[in-house]
Amino acid sequence: MISRWENGTTYPGPEYREKLGSVFGKRCEELGLHKSISLYTPSQVPVIDPAIPMRQPGTSVLIGRTLLLEQINQSLYSEENSRFVAMNGLPGIGKTALAMELAVAAEMKDHFQDGVLWTTLGPRPDCCKELRRWGSLLGIKEPEADPLKSREAWAQELHQALASRRMLLILDDVWNIEDALAYMIGGPCCSYLLTTRIPEVATRFAGQQAFQIPPLTVDEGMHLFQQMVPALVEKEWDAVSKLTQASGGLPLTLILMGNYLLVQMRHRQRRRIQSALGQLLLPEERMRLMLLQPMHDYDIPLNIQDVIKTTEILLDDVARCTLYALSVFPAWPATFSEDAALAVTATSRDALDRLVEVGLLECNEEDRYLLHQSISDYAVCQGANPAAEKRLIAYVQSYVKEHEGEEKLLERESSIILAALRIAAQKGYHMEPGGCDSF
């Protein structure tokens, strides 16, 4: 019996497994004799998850992402790199759109021959429900007498079903790394693609294979507008260019503005078009633009303001007030120092660190902060902040006096100096004589 078991011609039953354990003085599990019964039924048909979002009305093809898509493709296909890839970036930067493009690409289907699984997690995911849905797609049939109930039970079954499959598992809109771990059920031939707005989640999941999605350039933004409203771009190039700059290169903002302008053009009234172009220069108007969205298991915001607000819930009161105060600084591509940020917000480094951790504030290689236009617009829409404005003016006056004649230092802070001068002129704040005269 032992020789037949060793050469693989037979598998010992329960009674013989117990005897073999006695012979070798080991448990059945240690001898590799514990055989779990899988509910998985093998299938040769590739799985294409119906949960993969479809491109929605009013959205355009991807602009300015060709090189980024190639880099992510190489990371997912490479045998040398980790099987874990992540994308992170601002709300509305296009992470889900990129994941959708990758999920349906022909080369992706060729490489991951057994298909693609997709789940959108959000802030409150129902992991067990999604794992059950994946199980159904993979042919796992629950026994009616003893249905699988726990997340762990489903994870075990799915792991067996995926053990020999080559599949791509896409985890969209992940807020906590712990939620992502529940879906780490693939076999050695499976790869994972995660999207998140939180940089720390991306780094912890994918390490060096975490890609930060940048805003579009002004040229790429104009290209997008040319696709959506070509006639308007031709007639109102300068006005549309101003809108592109006001968007900060955020694809969602550009698409929402393009849709709004397209509707106004249908009325064929120049007055309405001019009015729309003027309105969209106002942050509060851009924040209110709505986008059609499919139904999901959790509420997905329909405008930019609510998209950003979902991230704000991660902040405590101190960090929230810090975010609002930062709105007095000029937005990216302008930058500002940590000393300036601390002086204007009257807060601690911990609050600034928290904003960086959740992706609402960025820090560049020169250890300077930058605030994206959409985040700045959101903070501005929360109301005027005269205390922060006065602190900015006071900081700038002190800085200019301290560094009088040091052209390089003054040039580096030119954007916030001009911002302070503009605020003082608009609001009628007092500035000490000679405070900024040398600039």
XYZ file of C-alpha atoms in Angstrom:
439
model
C 0.000 0.000 0.000
C 2.805 2.390 0.936
C 4.641 1.794 -2.350
C 1.467 2.461 -4.377
C 0.891 5.690 -2.446
C 4.530 6.741 -2.972
C 4.485 6.210 -6.742
C 1.158 8.051 -7.047
C -0.974 5.171 -8.359
C -3.450 5.400 -5.510
C -4.587 7.671 -2.701
C -5.122 6.156 0.769
C -8.610 6.247 2.277
C -9.390 7.485 5.804
C -8.534 4.180 7.524
C -5.228 3.763 5.694
C -4.316 7.435 6.205
C -4.611 6.868 9.945
C -2.420 3.752 9.727
C 0.197 5.546 7.622
C 0.289 8.307 10.209
C 1.021 5.722 12.884
C 3.779 4.113 10.803
C 5.620 7.387 10.234
C 4.706 9.004 13.537
C 3.234 12.085 11.836
C -0.145 13.696 11.306
C -1.918 13.246 7.970
C -1.432 16.935 7.157
C 2.341 16.594 7.622
C 2.405 13.668 5.202
C 0.397 15.623 2.619
C -2.540 13.248 3.019
C -5.155 15.807 4.068
C -7.216 16.165 0.938
C -9.767 18.995 0.995
C -12.780 18.602 -1.255
C -13.074 21.548 -3.657
C -16.398 22.871 -4.888
C -14.692 24.199 -8.017
C -15.667 22.786 -11.417
C -12.890 23.344 -13.992
C -13.812 25.310 -17.118
C -11.807 26.276 -20.195
C -13.889 29.392 -20.894
C -12.124 32.672 -19.984
C -13.892 34.686 -17.302
C -14.720 38.295 -18.160
C -16.239 39.903 -15.095
C -19.475 41.808 -15.898
C -18.558 44.182 -13.058
C -15.890 45.771 -15.280
C -17.329 49.274 -15.801
C -18.328 50.386 -19.267
C -17.376 53.771 -20.651
C -20.163 56.155 -19.716
C -22.000 58.630 -21.959
C -20.129 61.894 -22.230
C -16.687 60.463 -21.496
C -13.898 60.478 -24.058
C -11.093 58.156 -25.046
C -7.973 58.385 -22.909
C -5.668 61.281 -23.716
C -2.012 61.522 -22.729
C -1.836 58.096 -21.088
C -0.171 55.961 -23.776
C 3.271 55.788 -22.156
C 1.780 55.202 -18.709
C -0.356 52.325 -20.018
C 2.714 50.755 -21.622
C 4.656 50.978 -18.354
C 1.842 49.379 -16.367
C 1.448 46.664 -19.001
C 5.133 45.816 -18.772
C 4.929 45.604 -14.986
C 1.939 43.264 -15.132
C 3.509 41.007 -17.772
C 7.107 40.967 -16.550
C 8.306 37.798 -14.889
C 11.028 39.772 -13.109
C 8.721 42.251 -11.363
C 6.261 41.640 -8.589
C 2.778 40.451 -9.524
C 1.380 43.424 -7.617
C 0.865 46.747 -9.409
C -0.920 49.833 -8.074
C -2.075 53.225 -9.338
C -2.686 56.174 -7.055
C -3.660 59.773 -7.679
C -6.128 62.541 -6.992
C -9.878 61.917 -7.056
C -10.919 62.372 -10.693
C -7.424 61.832 -12.120
C -8.609 58.795 -14.121
C -7.408 55.752 -12.164
C -10.560 53.727 -12.825
C -10.577 54.742 -16.493
C -7.018 53.459 -16.852
C -7.907 50.193 -15.122
C -10.908 49.784 -17.447
C -8.675 50.332 -20.473
C -6.216 47.718 -19.233
C -8.953 45.205 -18.387
C -10.342 45.070 -21.929
C -7.110 45.499 -23.904
C -6.445 42.754 -26.447
C -2.892 42.149 -25.202
C -4.240 41.775 -21.670
C -6.641 39.073 -22.824
C -3.803 37.311 -24.628
C -1.574 37.300 -21.547
C -4.208 36.541 -18.907
C -5.852 33.782 -20.902
C -8.226 32.726 -18.126
C -9.786 36.173 -17.798
C -10.175 39.206 -15.565
C -11.928 39.635 -12.216
C -12.953 43.108 -11.034
C -14.217 44.511 -7.749
C -14.878 48.091 -6.657
C -14.320 48.353 -2.915
C -14.911 51.928 -1.774
C -14.837 52.998 1.886
C -17.171 50.231 3.155
C -16.661 47.068 1.075
C -18.675 43.879 1.488
C -15.829 41.438 0.891
C -17.802 38.260 1.515
C -20.477 39.266 -0.996
C -17.878 40.040 -3.666
C -15.939 36.824 -3.053
C -19.190 34.893 -3.404
C -19.846 36.642 -6.717
C -16.353 35.793 -7.921
C -16.953 32.203 -6.859
C -20.059 32.039 -9.013
C -18.125 33.370 -12.012
C -15.442 30.713 -11.468
C -17.949 27.871 -11.311
C -17.980 27.280 -7.562
C -21.363 25.857 -6.603
C -22.420 26.278 -3.004
C -23.970 23.178 -1.422
C -27.510 24.073 -0.341
C -27.226 22.013 2.841
C -24.035 23.712 4.021
C -23.506 27.053 2.211
C -20.231 28.909 2.565
C -20.752 31.839 4.913
C -17.411 33.211 6.054
C -14.953 35.300 4.087
C -12.223 32.831 4.978
C -14.199 29.889 3.561
C -14.756 31.685 0.276
C -11.120 32.753 0.119
C -10.010 29.131 0.485
C -12.319 27.919 -2.276
C -11.323 30.733 -4.598
C -7.652 30.065 -3.982
C -8.120 26.477 -5.118
C -10.101 27.607 -8.161
C -7.380 30.071 -9.157
C -4.427 27.824 -8.319
C -3.629 26.948 -11.933
C -5.290 29.857 -13.721
C -3.607 32.867 -15.286
C -5.901 35.746 -14.384
C -5.775 39.463 -13.633
C -7.524 40.560 -10.427
C -8.401 44.275 -10.391
C -9.143 45.937 -7.048
C -10.601 49.376 -7.761
C -10.951 52.297 -5.316
C -9.246 50.680 -2.322
C -9.253 52.787 0.846
C -7.549 50.420 3.313
C -4.754 47.939 2.706
C -6.557 45.470 5.000
C -9.507 45.396 2.587
C -7.185 44.556 -0.310
C -5.641 41.632 1.580
C -9.001 39.837 1.575
C -8.683 39.460 -2.207
C -5.155 38.040 -2.222
C -6.418 34.654 -3.311
C -4.796 34.100 -6.699
C -2.372 31.387 -7.643
C 1.226 31.843 -8.833
C 0.114 32.803 -12.356
C -2.297 35.541 -11.251
C -1.477 39.249 -11.071
C -3.121 42.118 -9.212
C -3.861 45.707 -10.202
C -5.010 48.073 -7.447
C -6.281 51.653 -7.711
C -6.468 54.041 -4.771
C -6.528 57.728 -3.949
C -4.297 57.127 -0.915
C -0.541 56.973 -1.685
C 0.311 54.849 1.357
C -2.108 52.107 0.276
C -0.502 51.953 -3.175
C 3.029 51.791 -1.786
C 2.239 49.132 0.806
C 0.514 47.003 -1.832
C 2.931 47.304 -4.742
C 6.171 48.857 -3.474
C 8.251 50.031 -6.442
C 5.442 49.040 -8.817
C 3.144 51.802 -7.514
C 2.458 54.390 -10.219
C 1.353 57.922 -9.378
C -1.030 59.210 -12.060
C -0.104 62.783 -13.048
C -2.478 65.524 -14.252
C -2.747 66.157 -17.981
C -0.625 68.888 -19.508
C -2.272 71.986 -20.994
C -1.695 70.599 -24.506
C -3.286 67.272 -23.546
C -6.222 69.120 -21.987
C -6.735 71.108 -25.183
C -6.568 67.857 -27.165
C -9.344 66.456 -24.997
C -11.473 69.571 -25.575
C -10.824 69.269 -29.316
C -12.322 65.789 -29.215
C -15.397 66.889 -27.275
C -16.133 70.393 -28.635
C -13.965 70.889 -31.741
C -16.018 73.784 -33.144
C -15.802 75.720 -29.880
C -12.037 75.215 -29.616
C -11.627 76.559 -33.140
C -13.696 79.689 -32.422
C -12.743 80.337 -28.778
C -9.192 79.015 -28.453
C -8.065 81.546 -25.844
C -11.164 81.115 -23.654
C -10.952 77.312 -23.785
C -7.230 77.481 -23.008
C -8.030 79.432 -19.827
C -10.484 76.705 -18.802
C -7.842 74.050 -19.420
C -5.447 75.851 -17.099
C -8.197 76.353 -14.502
C -8.839 72.591 -14.470
C -5.302 71.857 -13.299
C -5.218 69.013 -15.826
C -7.771 66.911 -13.919
C -9.481 64.689 -16.533
C -12.794 64.576 -14.652
C -12.981 68.380 -14.543
C -12.132 68.647 -18.231
C -14.752 66.067 -19.198
C -17.447 67.704 -17.078
C -16.687 71.122 -18.556
C -16.639 69.675 -22.078
C -20.045 68.060 -21.600
C -21.509 71.277 -20.194
C -20.150 73.349 -23.077
C -21.423 70.819 -25.615
C -24.960 71.184 -24.251
C -24.736 74.984 -24.382
C -23.531 74.853 -27.992
C -26.623 72.881 -29.018
C -28.709 75.988 -28.352
C -26.693 77.878 -31.006
C -26.750 81.100 -28.981
C -23.457 82.947 -28.710
C -24.681 84.695 -25.551
C -25.176 81.368 -23.760
C -21.811 80.042 -24.892
C -19.995 83.164 -23.693
C -21.859 82.999 -20.394
C -20.893 79.327 -19.950
C -17.220 80.054 -20.665
C -17.258 82.772 -18.023
C -19.093 80.695 -15.419
C -16.653 77.798 -15.689
C -13.789 80.063 -14.655
C -15.408 80.203 -11.200
C -14.344 77.375 -8.822
C -17.840 76.980 -7.346
C -19.337 76.437 -10.814
C -16.779 73.760 -11.721
C -17.379 72.007 -8.407
C -21.103 71.642 -9.149
C -20.863 70.043 -12.584
C -22.539 66.621 -12.630
C -21.509 63.351 -14.278
C -23.646 60.352 -15.192
C -22.544 57.282 -13.253
C -23.648 53.634 -13.155
C -25.182 52.254 -9.981
C -22.825 50.566 -7.507
C -23.187 48.965 -4.112
C -22.086 52.179 -2.462
C -22.904 55.794 -3.240
C -20.540 57.256 -5.828
C -20.494 61.074 -5.864
C -21.692 62.708 -9.050
C -19.688 65.942 -8.952
C -16.118 66.975 -8.200
C -16.975 68.580 -4.884
C -18.505 65.385 -3.515
C -15.712 63.233 -4.970
C -13.163 65.229 -2.959
C -15.424 65.387 0.083
C -15.328 61.599 0.366
C -11.592 61.904 1.044
C -12.097 64.733 3.528
C -13.934 62.349 5.856
C -10.541 60.775 6.593
C -9.388 64.014 8.267
C -9.764 65.156 11.848
C -10.843 68.728 12.604
C -7.281 70.065 12.774
C -6.268 68.596 9.405
C -9.544 69.779 7.869
C -8.984 73.371 9.023
C -5.413 73.133 7.753
C -6.677 72.129 4.305
C -9.065 75.074 4.177
C -6.327 77.509 5.235
C -3.988 76.252 2.504
C -6.457 77.585 -0.081
C -4.840 81.041 0.250
C -1.707 79.659 -1.439
C -1.554 79.597 -5.250
C -2.270 76.166 -6.727
C 0.120 73.878 -8.630
C 2.466 74.423 -10.483
C 3.304 76.962 -7.752
C 4.943 75.517 -4.628
C 5.473 76.736 -1.078
C 7.788 75.883 1.801
C 6.901 74.078 5.002
C 7.743 77.218 6.974
C 5.192 79.158 4.939
C 2.583 76.417 5.354
C 3.043 76.293 9.123
C 2.920 80.078 9.451
C -0.230 80.480 7.361
C -2.179 77.523 8.759
C -1.037 78.064 12.372
C -0.909 74.306 12.810
C 1.571 71.456 13.261
C 3.608 69.290 10.919
C 1.367 66.373 11.877
C -1.605 68.034 10.186
C 0.411 68.627 7.008
C 1.650 65.026 7.099
C -1.925 63.782 7.334
C -2.950 65.755 4.253
C -0.027 64.231 2.352
C -0.928 60.723 3.561
C -4.487 60.928 2.189
C -3.358 62.484 -1.097
C -4.834 65.977 -0.677
C -1.419 67.672 -0.493
C 1.792 66.716 -2.288
C 5.453 67.194 -1.462
C 8.042 67.328 -4.254
C 11.695 66.318 -4.383
C 12.777 69.754 -3.176
C 10.762 69.304 0.018
C 8.202 71.898 -1.040
C 4.443 71.493 -0.972
C 2.033 71.810 -3.864
C -1.756 71.948 -3.901
C -3.635 70.764 -6.979
C -6.119 73.199 -8.520
C -9.121 70.951 -7.819
C -8.208 70.621 -4.130
C -7.612 74.370 -3.926
C -11.008 75.015 -5.565
C -12.678 72.684 -3.087
C -11.066 74.449 -0.123
C -11.973 77.886 -1.518
C -15.607 76.801 -1.826
C -15.737 76.120 1.924
C -15.744 79.883 2.513
C -13.399 82.825 2.984
C -10.551 82.446 5.470
C -9.525 85.992 6.476
C -7.309 84.769 9.329
C -5.207 82.652 6.941
C -5.095 85.507 4.424
C -3.731 87.909 7.047
C -1.164 85.353 8.195
C 0.004 84.922 4.581
C 0.459 88.685 4.202
C 2.347 88.884 7.505
C 4.597 85.952 6.543
C 5.386 87.431 3.128
C 6.217 90.863 4.559
C 8.536 89.293 7.124
C 10.180 87.044 4.515
C 10.800 89.884 2.059
C 12.352 92.062 4.778
C 14.565 89.233 6.015
C 15.815 88.326 2.528
C 15.992 91.759 0.942
C 18.434 91.695 -1.969
C 18.588 87.878 -2.118
C 17.142 87.515 -5.600
C 17.169 83.707 -5.786
C 15.243 83.292 -2.532
C 12.739 85.986 -3.456
C 12.261 84.475 -6.906
C 11.608 81.040 -5.414
C 8.787 82.513 -3.305
C 7.521 84.840 -6.047
C 4.211 83.016 -6.438
C 3.182 83.420 -2.794
C 4.487 87.008 -2.688
C 2.265 87.891 -5.640
C -0.632 86.013 -4.019
C -0.236 88.084 -0.844
C -0.145 91.336 -2.838
C -3.256 90.328 -4.765
C -5.189 89.392 -1.615
C -4.190 92.628 0.116
C -5.347 94.678 -2.872
C -8.643 92.807 -3.261
C -9.563 92.714 0.420
C -8.098 96.069 1.442
C -5.773 94.559 4.057
C -3.093 96.855 5.436
C 0.506 96.177 4.458
C 3.419 97.846 6.197
C 5.228 100.450 4.067
C 8.210 98.896 2.308
C 7.055 95.363 3.126
C 7.069 94.194 -0.488
C 8.307 97.277 -2.303
C 11.608 95.629 -3.127
C 9.935 92.831 -5.050
